[in-house]
Coordinates of C-alpha atoms and ligand atoms in Angstrom, one line a residue:
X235 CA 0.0 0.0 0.0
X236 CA 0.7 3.4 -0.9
X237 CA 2.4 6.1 2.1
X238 CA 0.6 9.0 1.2
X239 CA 1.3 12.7 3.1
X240 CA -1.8 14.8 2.9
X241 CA -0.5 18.5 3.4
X242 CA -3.5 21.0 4.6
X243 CA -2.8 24.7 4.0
X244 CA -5.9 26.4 4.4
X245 CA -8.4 27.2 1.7
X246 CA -12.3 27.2 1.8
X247 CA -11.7 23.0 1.9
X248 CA -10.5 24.1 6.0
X249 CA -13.3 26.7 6.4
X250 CA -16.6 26.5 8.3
X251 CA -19.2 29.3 8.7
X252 CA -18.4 31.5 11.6
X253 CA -22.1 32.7 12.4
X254 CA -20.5 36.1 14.7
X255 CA -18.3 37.6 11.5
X256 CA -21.0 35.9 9.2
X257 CA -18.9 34.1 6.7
X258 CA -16.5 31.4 5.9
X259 CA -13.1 31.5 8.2
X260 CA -10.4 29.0 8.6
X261 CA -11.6 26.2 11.0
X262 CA -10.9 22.7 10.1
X263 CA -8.5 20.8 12.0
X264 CA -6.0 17.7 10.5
X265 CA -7.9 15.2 11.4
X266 CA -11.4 16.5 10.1
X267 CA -10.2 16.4 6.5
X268 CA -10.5 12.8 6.1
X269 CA -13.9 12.5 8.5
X270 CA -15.9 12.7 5.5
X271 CA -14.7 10.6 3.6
X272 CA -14.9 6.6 2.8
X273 CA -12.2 4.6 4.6
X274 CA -8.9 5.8 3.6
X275 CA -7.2 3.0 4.9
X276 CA -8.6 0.7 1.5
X277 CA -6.8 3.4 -1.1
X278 CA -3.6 4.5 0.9
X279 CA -1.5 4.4 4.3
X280 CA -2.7 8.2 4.1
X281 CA -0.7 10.7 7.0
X282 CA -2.2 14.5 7.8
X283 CA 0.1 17.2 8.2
X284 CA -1.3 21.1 8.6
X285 CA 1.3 22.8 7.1
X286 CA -0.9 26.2 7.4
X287 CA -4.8 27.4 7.9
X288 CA -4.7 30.5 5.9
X289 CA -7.1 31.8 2.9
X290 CA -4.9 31.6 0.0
X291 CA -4.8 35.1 -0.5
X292 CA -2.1 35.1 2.3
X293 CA 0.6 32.9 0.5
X294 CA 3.3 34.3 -0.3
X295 CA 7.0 33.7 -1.4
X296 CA 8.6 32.5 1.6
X297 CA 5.8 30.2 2.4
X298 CA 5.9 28.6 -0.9
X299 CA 10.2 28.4 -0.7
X300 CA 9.2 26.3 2.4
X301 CA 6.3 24.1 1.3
X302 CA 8.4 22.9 -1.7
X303 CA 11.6 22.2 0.2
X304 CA 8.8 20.4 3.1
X305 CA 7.6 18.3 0.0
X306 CA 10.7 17.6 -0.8
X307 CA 11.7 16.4 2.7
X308 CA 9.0 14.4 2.6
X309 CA 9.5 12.5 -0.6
X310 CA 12.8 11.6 0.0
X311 CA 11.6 10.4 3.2
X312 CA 9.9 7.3 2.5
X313 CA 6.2 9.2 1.4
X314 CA 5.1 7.7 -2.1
X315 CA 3.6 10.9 -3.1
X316 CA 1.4 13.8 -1.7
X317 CA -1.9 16.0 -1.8
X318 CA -2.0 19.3 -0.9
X319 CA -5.3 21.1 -0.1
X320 CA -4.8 25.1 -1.1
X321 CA -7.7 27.9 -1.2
X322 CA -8.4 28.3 -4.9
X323 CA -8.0 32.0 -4.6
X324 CA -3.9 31.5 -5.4
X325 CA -3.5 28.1 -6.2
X326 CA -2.7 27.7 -9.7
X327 CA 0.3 30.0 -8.4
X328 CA 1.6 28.1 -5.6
X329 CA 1.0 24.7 -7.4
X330 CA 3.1 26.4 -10.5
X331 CA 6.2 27.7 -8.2
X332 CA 6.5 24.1 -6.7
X333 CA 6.0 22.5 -10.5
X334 CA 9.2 24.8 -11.1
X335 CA 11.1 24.1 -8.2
X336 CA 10.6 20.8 -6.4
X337 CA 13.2 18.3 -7.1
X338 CA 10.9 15.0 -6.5
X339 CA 9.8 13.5 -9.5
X340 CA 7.0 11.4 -7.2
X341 CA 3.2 12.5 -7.6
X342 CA 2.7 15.6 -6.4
X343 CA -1.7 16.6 -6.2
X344 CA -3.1 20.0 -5.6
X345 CA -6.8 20.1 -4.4
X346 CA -9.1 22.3 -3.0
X347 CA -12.3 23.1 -2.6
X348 CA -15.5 26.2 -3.6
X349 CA -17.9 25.2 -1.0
X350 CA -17.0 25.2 2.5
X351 CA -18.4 22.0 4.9
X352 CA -21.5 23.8 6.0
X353 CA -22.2 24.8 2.6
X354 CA -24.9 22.0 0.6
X355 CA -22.9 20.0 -1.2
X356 CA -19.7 20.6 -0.6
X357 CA -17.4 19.8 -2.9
X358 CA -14.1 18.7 -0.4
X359 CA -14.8 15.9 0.2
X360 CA -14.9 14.7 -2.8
X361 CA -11.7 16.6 -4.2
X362 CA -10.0 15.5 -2.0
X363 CA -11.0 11.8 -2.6
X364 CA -10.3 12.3 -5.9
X365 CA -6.9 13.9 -5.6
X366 CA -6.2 10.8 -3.1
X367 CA -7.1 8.7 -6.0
X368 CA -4.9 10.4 -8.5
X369 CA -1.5 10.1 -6.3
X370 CA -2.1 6.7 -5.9
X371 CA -2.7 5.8 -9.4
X372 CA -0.8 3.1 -11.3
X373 CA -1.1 5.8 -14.3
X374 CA 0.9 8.7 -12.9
X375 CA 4.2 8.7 -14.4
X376 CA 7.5 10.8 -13.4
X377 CA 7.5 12.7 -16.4
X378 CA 3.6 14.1 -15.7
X379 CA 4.3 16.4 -13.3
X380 CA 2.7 18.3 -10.0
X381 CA -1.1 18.6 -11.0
X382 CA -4.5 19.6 -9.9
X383 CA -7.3 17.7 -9.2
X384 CA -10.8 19.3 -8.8
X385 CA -13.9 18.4 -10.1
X386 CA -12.9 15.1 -11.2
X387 CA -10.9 16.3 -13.4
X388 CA -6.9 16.5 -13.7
X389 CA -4.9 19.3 -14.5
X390 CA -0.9 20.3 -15.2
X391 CA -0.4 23.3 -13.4
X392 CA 1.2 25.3 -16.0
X393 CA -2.1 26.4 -18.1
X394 CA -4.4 25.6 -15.4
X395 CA -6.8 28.7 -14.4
X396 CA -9.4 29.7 -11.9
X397 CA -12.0 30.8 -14.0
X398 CA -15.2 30.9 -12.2
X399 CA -15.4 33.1 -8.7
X400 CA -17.8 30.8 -6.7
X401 CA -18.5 27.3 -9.6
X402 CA -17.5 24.4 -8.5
X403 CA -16.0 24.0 -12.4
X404 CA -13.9 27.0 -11.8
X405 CA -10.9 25.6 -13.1
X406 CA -9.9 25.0 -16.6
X407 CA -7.0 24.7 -19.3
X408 CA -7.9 26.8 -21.3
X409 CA -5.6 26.4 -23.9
X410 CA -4.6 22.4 -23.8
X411 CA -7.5 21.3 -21.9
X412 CA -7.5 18.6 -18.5
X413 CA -4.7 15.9 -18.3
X414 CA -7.1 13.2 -17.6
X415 CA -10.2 12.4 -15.1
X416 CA -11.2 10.9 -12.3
X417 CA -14.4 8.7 -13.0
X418 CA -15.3 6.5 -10.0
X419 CA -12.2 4.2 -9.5
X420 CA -10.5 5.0 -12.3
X421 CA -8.1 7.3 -12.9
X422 CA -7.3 8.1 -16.7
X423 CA -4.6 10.0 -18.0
X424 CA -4.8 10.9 -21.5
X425 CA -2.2 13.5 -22.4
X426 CA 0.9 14.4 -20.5
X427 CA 2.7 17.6 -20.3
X428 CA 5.8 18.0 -23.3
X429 CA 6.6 20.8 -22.3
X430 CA 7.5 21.4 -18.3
X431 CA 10.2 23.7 -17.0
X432 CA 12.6 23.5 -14.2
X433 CA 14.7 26.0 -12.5
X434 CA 16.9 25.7 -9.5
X435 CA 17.4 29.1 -8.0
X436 CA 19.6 30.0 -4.8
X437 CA 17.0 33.1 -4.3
X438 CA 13.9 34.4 -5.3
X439 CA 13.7 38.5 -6.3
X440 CA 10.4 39.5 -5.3
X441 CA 10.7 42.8 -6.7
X442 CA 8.9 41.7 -9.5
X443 CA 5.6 43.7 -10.5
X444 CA 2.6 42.7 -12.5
X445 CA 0.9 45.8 -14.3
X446 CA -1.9 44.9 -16.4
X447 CA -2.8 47.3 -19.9
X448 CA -6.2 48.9 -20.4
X449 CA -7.0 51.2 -22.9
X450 CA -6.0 54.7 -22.4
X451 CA -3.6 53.2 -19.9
X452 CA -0.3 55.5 -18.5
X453 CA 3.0 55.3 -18.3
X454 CA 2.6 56.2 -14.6
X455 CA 2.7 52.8 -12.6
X456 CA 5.6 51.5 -15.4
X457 CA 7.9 54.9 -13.7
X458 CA 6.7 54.1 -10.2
X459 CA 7.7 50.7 -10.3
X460 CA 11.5 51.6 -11.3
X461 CA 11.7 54.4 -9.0
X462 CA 10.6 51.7 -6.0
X463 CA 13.1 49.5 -7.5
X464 CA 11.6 47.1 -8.7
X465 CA 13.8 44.3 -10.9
X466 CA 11.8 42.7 -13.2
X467 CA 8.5 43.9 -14.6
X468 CA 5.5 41.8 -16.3
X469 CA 3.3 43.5 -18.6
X470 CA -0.2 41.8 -19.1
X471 CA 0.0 43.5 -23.1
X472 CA -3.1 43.4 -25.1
X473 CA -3.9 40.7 -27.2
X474 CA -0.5 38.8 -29.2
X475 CA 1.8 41.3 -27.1
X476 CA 0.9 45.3 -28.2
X477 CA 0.6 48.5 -25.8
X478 CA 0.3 51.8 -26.8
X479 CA 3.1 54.0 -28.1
X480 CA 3.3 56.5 -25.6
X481 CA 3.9 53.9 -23.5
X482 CA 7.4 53.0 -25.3
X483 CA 9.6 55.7 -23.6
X484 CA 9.1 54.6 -20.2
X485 CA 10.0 50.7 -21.3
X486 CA 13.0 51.9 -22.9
X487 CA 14.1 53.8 -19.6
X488 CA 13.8 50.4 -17.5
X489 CA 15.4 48.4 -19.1
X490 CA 18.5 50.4 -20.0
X491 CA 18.0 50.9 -16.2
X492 CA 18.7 47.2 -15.6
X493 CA 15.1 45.9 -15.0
X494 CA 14.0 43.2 -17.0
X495 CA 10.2 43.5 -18.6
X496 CA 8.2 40.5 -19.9
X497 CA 5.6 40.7 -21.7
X498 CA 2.6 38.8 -21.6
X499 CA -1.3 38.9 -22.6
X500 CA -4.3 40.0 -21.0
X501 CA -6.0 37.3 -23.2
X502 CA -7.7 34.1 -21.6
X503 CA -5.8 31.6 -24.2
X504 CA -3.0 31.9 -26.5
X505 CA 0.6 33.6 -27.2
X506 CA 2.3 36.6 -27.3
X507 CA 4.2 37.1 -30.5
X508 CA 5.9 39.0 -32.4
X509 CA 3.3 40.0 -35.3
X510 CA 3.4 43.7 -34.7
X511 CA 5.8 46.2 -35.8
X512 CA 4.3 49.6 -35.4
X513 CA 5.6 51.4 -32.2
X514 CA 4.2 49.5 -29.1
X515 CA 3.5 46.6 -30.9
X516 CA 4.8 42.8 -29.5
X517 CA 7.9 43.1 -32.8
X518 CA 9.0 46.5 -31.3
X519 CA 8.6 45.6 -28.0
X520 CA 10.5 42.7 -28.0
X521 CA 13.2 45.0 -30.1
X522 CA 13.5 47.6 -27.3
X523 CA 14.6 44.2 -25.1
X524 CA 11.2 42.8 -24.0
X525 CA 11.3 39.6 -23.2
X526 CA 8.2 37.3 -24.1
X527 CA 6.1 35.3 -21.9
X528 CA 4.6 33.3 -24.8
X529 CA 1.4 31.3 -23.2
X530 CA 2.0 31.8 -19.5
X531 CA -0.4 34.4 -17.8
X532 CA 0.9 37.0 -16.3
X533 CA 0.4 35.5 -12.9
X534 CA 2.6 32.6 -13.8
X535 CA 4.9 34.7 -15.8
X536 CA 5.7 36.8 -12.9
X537 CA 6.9 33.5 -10.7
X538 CA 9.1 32.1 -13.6
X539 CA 10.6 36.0 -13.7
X540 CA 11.0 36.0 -9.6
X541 CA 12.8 32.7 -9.9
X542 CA 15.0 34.0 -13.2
X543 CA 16.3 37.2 -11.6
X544 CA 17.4 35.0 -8.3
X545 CA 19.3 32.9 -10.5
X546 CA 20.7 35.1 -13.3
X547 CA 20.5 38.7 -11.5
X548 CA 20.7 41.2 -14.5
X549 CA 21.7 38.4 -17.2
X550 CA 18.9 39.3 -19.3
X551 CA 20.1 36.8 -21.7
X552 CA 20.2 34.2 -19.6
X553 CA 16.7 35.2 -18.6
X554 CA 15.4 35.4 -22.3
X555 CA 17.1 32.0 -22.7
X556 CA 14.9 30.5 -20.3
X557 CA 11.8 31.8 -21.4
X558 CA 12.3 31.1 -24.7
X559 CA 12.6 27.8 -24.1
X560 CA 8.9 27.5 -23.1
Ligands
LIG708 N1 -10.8 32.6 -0.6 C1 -10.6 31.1 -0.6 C2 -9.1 30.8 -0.6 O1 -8.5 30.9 -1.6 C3 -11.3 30.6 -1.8 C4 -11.2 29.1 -1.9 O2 -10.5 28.4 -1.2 O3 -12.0 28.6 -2.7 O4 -8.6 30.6 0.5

């Protein structure tokens, strides 16, 4: 039999109803995760640990650093694989650092949940059968990857996307579509991941800001961000990779300031490219020394530039090197 870990974070999956503030807070303890759920002991030699109780919009850097080095502890220590329940708030972005950084090659699930216990039909439960399910399965190879499992469906984390605020469908690959499903016992993988990514980096530069284009959009929060310092800048671009002209001068001044700007799209699906040579489009941009983000989000794009600048510092080259290679 399988030795499972089960690694609880937080999320709605560890919320109950707290009737004084009048919503859902964290609440669940270890043990209550498996409570509703059919025997464990007939699928796995399953262990609990509570690495956090936080709503996922509290993650941040250094709790991801030590997650995936606690993973990785625990992989090497005897564990055949793990789950980790996650909010779904910030999950495809924790799930995507430790996809980038882990060294394990053993099954590594994300799950969580949109309905909270006291909520009809709650969908934890479930999830988190069904990620048990997956981590367990005959079918999931070394070269798959960490994934996501929600909705009874299975996910790599690099396109995966919250798409819904309160469905319990909310996520989606937009782009390439699920990995496989869960259907009752069976757990079916029909594609896997070509392309996946590593990097090992001694540090992570969180100066790193993510500035999203709108039209009629300033050059304003571009200047702010390299007077604050920032090091690296991610540009959510319209559609294949365009902004505005005006917007040109202020690009040009970061980066022959040292900071490193990515571009990527504002679009649901797709790649930045470039197609465009007028002023501000993706060709010139690129010219001027952006760097393209090709199909990752801006969200995801931002981690991969975080981990980039702790590795290569102002080797832009080095940088573009890497995400070229996506
Ligand atoms: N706000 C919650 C969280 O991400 C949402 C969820 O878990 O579904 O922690």
């Amino acid at each position: 039999m399988k030795k499972i870990l089960l690694i609880t974070t937080g999320g709605t999956i560890a919320m109950q109803v707290d009737k004084k503030r009048g919503g859902a807070v964290p609440s669940l303890q270890a043990d209550d995760f498996v409570r509703y759920l059919p025997p464990v002991k007939n699928l796995a030699d399953v262990d609990i640990h509570m690495f956090s109780n936080i709503p996922s919009p509290y993650m941040n850097v250094p709790l991801w650093c030590q997650l995936t080095d606690f993973i990785d502890e625990k992989l090497s220590d005897g564990y055949d694989g793990v789950v980790v329940t996650h909010g779904t708030d910030t999950l495809e972005e924790t799930a995507f650092f430790v996809e980038l950084t882990v060294k394990s090659e053993k099954p590594i699930v994300f799950t969580a949940a949109m309905r909270n216990l006291d909520e009809l039909s709650g969908d934890g439960p479930r999830n988190i059968w069904g990620a048990l399910k997956t981590v367990v399965s005959k079918n999931y190879s070394s070269d798959i990857g960490v994934t996501l499992v929600l909705n009874d469906e299975i996910h790599a984390v690099r396109d995966v996307t919250k798409t819904y605020t309160s469905n319990v469908a909310t996520f989606r690959s937009p782009l390439f579509g699920p990995l496989g499903l869960v259907d009752n016992d069976q757990v079916t993988f029909y594609y896997k991941p070509y392309k996946r990514i590593k990097i090992r980096s001694p540090k992570v530069e969180e100066k790193v800001a993510l500035i999203k284009a709108y039209a009629g959009m300033s050059s304003d929060l571009i200047d702010a961000a390299v007077t604050m310092g920032y090091k690296g800048l991610v540009i959510e671009a319209f559609g294949r990779g365009n902004l505005p002209d005006w917007i040109v001068p202020s690009l040009e001044r970061a980066i022959q300031s040292g900071v490193t700007v990515v571009i990527s799209s504002r679009c649901y699906m797709g790649r930045v490219f470039g197609d465009y040579a007028y002023d501000g489009g993706g060709r010139h941009l690129g010219e001027i020394g952006s760097v393209f983000a090709y199909d990752l989000r801006g969200i995801k794009a931002r981690i991969l530039l975080m981990l980039a600048l702790g590795k290569y510092g102002e080797d832009r080259e080095a940088v573009r090197r890497l995400f070229d290679s996506l």
